[in-house]
CSV table of C-alpha atoms in Angstrom, one decimal:
chain,number,residue,atom,x,y,z
A,1,UNK,CA,21.6,60.7,42.0
A,2,UNK,CA,18.2,59.3,42.9
A,3,UNK,CA,18.2,57.3,39.6
A,4,UNK,CA,21.6,55.9,40.2
A,5,UNK,CA,20.6,54.8,43.7
A,6,UNK,CA,17.5,53.2,42.4
A,7,UNK,CA,19.4,51.2,39.8
A,8,UNK,CA,21.7,49.5,42.4
A,9,UNK,CA,20.7,46.0,43.2
A,10,UNK,CA,19.1,45.6,46.6
A,11,UNK,CA,21.2,43.6,49.1
A,12,UNK,CA,18.0,42.2,50.5
A,13,UNK,CA,17.2,40.3,47.2
A,14,UNK,CA,20.5,38.3,47.4
A,15,UNK,CA,20.2,34.8,48.7
A,16,UNK,CA,22.5,34.5,51.7
A,17,UNK,CA,25.1,31.7,51.6
A,18,UNK,CA,24.4,28.8,53.9
A,19,UNK,CA,27.9,27.4,55.0
A,20,UNK,CA,26.3,24.6,57.0
A,21,UNK,CA,24.3,23.1,54.1
A,22,UNK,CA,26.9,20.8,52.4
A,23,UNK,CA,28.5,19.6,55.6
A,24,UNK,CA,25.1,18.6,56.8
A,25,UNK,CA,24.5,16.6,53.6
A,26,UNK,CA,27.9,14.8,54.0
A,27,UNK,CA,27.1,14.0,57.6
A,28,UNK,CA,23.7,12.6,56.6
A,29,UNK,CA,25.3,10.3,53.9
A,30,UNK,CA,27.9,9.2,56.4
A,31,UNK,CA,25.2,8.2,59.0
A,32,UNK,CA,23.2,6.4,56.4
A,33,UNK,CA,26.3,4.4,55.2
A,34,UNK,CA,27.3,3.5,58.8
A,35,UNK,CA,23.7,2.4,59.4
A,36,UNK,CA,23.7,0.1,56.4
A,37,UNK,CA,27.0,-1.5,57.4
A,38,UNK,CA,25.8,-2.0,61.0
A,39,UNK,CA,22.5,-3.5,59.8
A,40,UNK,CA,24.2,-5.9,57.5
A,41,UNK,CA,26.5,-7.1,60.3
A,42,UNK,CA,23.6,-7.6,62.6
A,43,UNK,CA,21.8,-9.6,60.0
A,44,UNK,CA,24.8,-11.9,59.3
A,45,UNK,CA,25.6,-12.4,62.9
A,46,UNK,CA,22.0,-13.2,63.9
A,47,UNK,CA,21.7,-15.6,61.0
A,48,UNK,CA,24.7,-17.7,62.1
A,49,UNK,CA,24.7,-17.4,65.9
A,50,UNK,CA,24.4,-20.6,67.7
A,51,UNK,CA,25.1,-22.7,64.6
A,52,UNK,CA,27.8,-25.4,64.0
A,53,UNK,CA,29.0,-26.1,60.5
A,54,UNK,CA,30.0,-29.4,59.1
A,55,UNK,CA,33.8,-29.8,59.3
A,56,UNK,CA,34.0,-31.3,55.8
A,57,UNK,CA,31.8,-28.6,54.3
A,58,UNK,CA,32.0,-25.3,56.1
A,59,UNK,CA,29.1,-23.9,54.1
A,60,UNK,CA,26.7,-26.5,55.1
A,61,UNK,CA,24.9,-25.6,58.3
A,62,UNK,CA,23.9,-28.8,60.1
A,63,UNK,CA,22.4,-27.5,63.3
A,64,UNK,CA,20.2,-24.3,63.4
A,65,UNK,CA,19.8,-21.8,66.2
A,66,UNK,CA,17.0,-23.9,67.7
A,67,UNK,CA,19.8,-25.8,69.5
A,68,UNK,CA,19.8,-22.9,71.8
A,69,UNK,CA,16.3,-23.7,73.0
A,70,UNK,CA,17.0,-27.4,73.7
A,71,UNK,CA,16.6,-28.6,77.3
A,72,UNK,CA,19.1,-31.2,78.5
A,73,UNK,CA,17.9,-34.8,78.4
A,74,UNK,CA,19.2,-38.0,80.0
A,75,UNK,CA,22.1,-39.6,78.0
A,76,UNK,CA,20.1,-42.8,77.3
A,77,UNK,CA,16.9,-43.6,75.5
A,78,UNK,CA,13.7,-42.8,77.3
A,79,UNK,CA,12.5,-46.4,77.0
A,80,UNK,CA,15.2,-47.4,79.4
A,81,UNK,CA,14.1,-44.9,82.1
A,82,UNK,CA,12.7,-47.6,84.4
A,83,UNK,CA,15.8,-49.8,84.0
A,84,UNK,CA,18.6,-47.3,84.6
A,85,UNK,CA,19.3,-45.9,88.1
A,86,UNK,CA,21.8,-43.4,89.6
A,87,UNK,CA,24.3,-45.5,91.5
A,88,UNK,CA,26.4,-42.5,92.4
A,89,UNK,CA,25.2,-38.9,92.7
A,90,UNK,CA,27.0,-35.6,92.3
A,91,UNK,CA,28.6,-34.6,95.6
A,92,UNK,CA,26.6,-31.8,97.0
A,93,UNK,CA,27.2,-30.5,100.5
A,94,UNK,CA,23.6,-29.5,100.9
A,95,UNK,CA,22.3,-33.0,100.0
A,96,UNK,CA,21.0,-35.4,102.6
A,97,UNK,CA,23.4,-37.8,104.3
A,98,UNK,CA,22.4,-40.9,102.2
A,99,UNK,CA,22.9,-39.0,98.9
A,100,UNK,CA,26.3,-37.7,100.1
A,101,UNK,CA,27.4,-41.3,101.0
A,102,UNK,CA,26.5,-42.4,97.5
A,103,UNK,CA,28.6,-39.5,96.1
A,104,UNK,CA,31.9,-40.8,97.4
A,105,UNK,CA,34.1,-43.0,95.3
A,106,UNK,CA,36.6,-45.3,96.9
A,107,UNK,CA,39.8,-46.7,95.2
A,108,UNK,CA,42.7,-48.3,97.1
A,109,UNK,CA,41.4,-46.9,100.4
A,110,UNK,CA,41.4,-43.4,98.9
A,111,UNK,CA,38.2,-41.3,98.7
A,112,UNK,CA,37.1,-38.9,96.0
A,113,UNK,CA,33.9,-37.0,95.7
A,114,UNK,CA,31.8,-37.7,92.6
A,115,UNK,CA,31.9,-34.8,90.0
A,116,UNK,CA,28.9,-36.2,88.0
A,117,UNK,CA,26.4,-39.0,88.2
A,118,UNK,CA,27.1,-42.7,87.5
A,119,UNK,CA,24.2,-44.4,85.7
A,120,UNK,CA,23.9,-48.1,85.6
A,121,UNK,CA,21.4,-50.6,84.1
A,122,UNK,CA,21.8,-53.4,86.6
A,123,UNK,CA,25.4,-54.1,85.3
A,124,UNK,CA,24.3,-54.4,81.7
A,125,UNK,CA,25.7,-52.2,78.9
A,126,UNK,CA,23.4,-49.6,77.4
A,127,UNK,CA,23.6,-47.1,74.5
A,128,UNK,CA,24.9,-43.7,75.4
A,129,UNK,CA,23.3,-40.8,73.5
A,130,UNK,CA,24.0,-37.0,73.3
A,131,UNK,CA,22.1,-35.1,76.0
A,132,UNK,CA,22.0,-32.1,73.7
A,133,UNK,CA,23.0,-31.2,70.2
A,134,UNK,CA,26.6,-30.1,70.1
A,135,UNK,CA,30.1,-30.6,68.7
A,136,UNK,CA,32.7,-33.2,69.7
A,137,UNK,CA,35.6,-31.3,71.4
A,138,UNK,CA,37.5,-34.3,72.8
A,139,UNK,CA,37.7,-38.1,72.6
A,140,UNK,CA,40.0,-39.3,75.4
A,141,UNK,CA,41.1,-42.9,75.6
A,142,UNK,CA,41.9,-43.8,79.2
A,143,UNK,CA,41.8,-47.5,80.2
A,144,UNK,CA,42.1,-46.5,83.9
A,145,UNK,CA,39.3,-43.9,84.4
A,146,UNK,CA,37.5,-45.0,81.2
A,147,UNK,CA,37.3,-43.6,77.7
A,148,UNK,CA,35.6,-40.2,77.5
A,149,UNK,CA,33.7,-38.0,75.0
A,150,UNK,CA,33.4,-34.3,75.6
A,151,UNK,CA,30.7,-32.2,73.8
A,152,UNK,CA,30.3,-28.4,73.6
A,153,UNK,CA,26.9,-26.9,73.2
A,154,UNK,CA,25.3,-23.8,71.8
A,155,UNK,CA,24.4,-22.5,75.2
A,156,UNK,CA,28.0,-22.6,76.4
A,157,UNK,CA,27.7,-25.8,78.4
A,158,UNK,CA,29.8,-28.9,78.1
A,159,UNK,CA,28.8,-32.5,78.8
A,160,UNK,CA,31.2,-35.4,79.4
A,161,UNK,CA,30.5,-39.1,78.9
A,162,UNK,CA,33.1,-41.3,80.7
A,163,UNK,CA,33.5,-45.0,81.0
A,164,UNK,CA,32.3,-45.8,77.5
A,165,UNK,CA,33.4,-48.2,74.8
A,166,UNK,CA,32.7,-48.5,71.1
A,167,UNK,CA,32.9,-44.8,70.5
A,168,UNK,CA,31.0,-43.8,67.3
A,169,UNK,CA,32.2,-40.1,67.0
A,170,UNK,CA,35.4,-38.3,66.5
A,171,UNK,CA,36.7,-34.8,67.3
A,172,UNK,CA,35.0,-32.1,65.2
A,173,UNK,CA,31.8,-34.1,64.5
A,174,UNK,CA,28.6,-32.3,65.0
A,175,UNK,CA,25.9,-34.4,66.7
A,176,UNK,CA,22.2,-34.0,67.3
A,177,UNK,CA,20.4,-34.5,70.6
A,178,UNK,CA,19.7,-38.2,71.1
A,179,UNK,CA,22.4,-39.3,68.6
A,180,UNK,CA,24.3,-42.5,69.7
A,181,UNK,CA,27.8,-41.8,70.9
A,182,UNK,CA,29.0,-45.0,72.5
A,183,UNK,CA,28.1,-47.8,74.9
A,184,UNK,CA,28.5,-47.8,78.7
A,185,UNK,CA,31.4,-49.8,80.1
A,186,UNK,CA,33.6,-50.5,83.1
A,187,UNK,CA,36.6,-48.7,84.5
A,188,UNK,CA,39.4,-49.6,86.8
A,189,UNK,CA,39.0,-46.4,88.7
A,190,UNK,CA,35.4,-47.1,89.7
A,191,UNK,CA,35.0,-50.9,89.8
A,192,UNK,CA,32.2,-50.8,92.4
A,193,UNK,CA,29.8,-49.2,89.8
A,194,UNK,CA,30.3,-52.1,87.4
A,195,UNK,CA,29.2,-51.3,83.8
A,196,UNK,CA,28.1,-47.7,84.0
A,197,UNK,CA,28.3,-44.2,82.5
A,198,UNK,CA,29.8,-41.3,84.4
A,199,UNK,CA,28.0,-38.2,83.1
A,200,UNK,CA,29.3,-34.7,83.9
A,201,UNK,CA,28.0,-31.2,83.1
A,202,UNK,CA,30.0,-28.0,83.1
A,203,UNK,CA,28.3,-24.5,83.1
A,204,UNK,CA,30.7,-21.6,82.5
A,205,UNK,CA,33.6,-24.1,83.0
A,206,UNK,CA,32.3,-25.1,86.5
A,207,UNK,CA,31.0,-28.6,87.3
A,208,UNK,CA,27.4,-28.6,88.3
A,209,UNK,CA,24.9,-31.2,89.5
A,210,UNK,CA,23.6,-32.9,86.3
A,211,UNK,CA,20.4,-33.9,88.0
A,212,UNK,CA,19.5,-30.2,88.2
A,213,UNK,CA,19.3,-30.1,84.4
A,214,UNK,CA,18.3,-33.5,83.3
A,215,UNK,CA,14.8,-34.4,82.2
A,216,UNK,CA,12.9,-36.4,79.5
């Protein structure tokens, strides 16, 4: 009897089954796979964020993400800085009385507050340039208020250039900061400003004072 008992395999020598082993392997592979997919998406999105592509060739990136770091510049060449003045300011309730007076437009005895700044070079036309790199969203032809160009920018802002002539761009074009867009002109709506450019800036869809952003 003792011999028979001694010949039986010991239960202690058997390797116990580990039911959690294979599920753990599957979970590990799943996590690694999801991580690879997420990493790829982050790489692709970060590589193309803030870029515009040429409308004629979608694969050709024409403006890199450095457009996000641009600061807004005046919509005319810096060499004209001493020749161009603001003849009408953005209407700001907190501005001084003289500035507010220069922010009111009058037409047929009707008053309207200025939604941008009117820039004039002593009644002479001047070249209008892009304040920042962007994409042409609209080109509106309006002989009454003045022809207009609307640009969208990588930082979410929009700029509008109104009372212009000789427009050099079309909807869908991608432009670089400082690129020529048109030439300042006159409008029936604001005859007192003479030949001028009405420049507007929108941030999150709201008109803001362009002079708070403009610099050279």
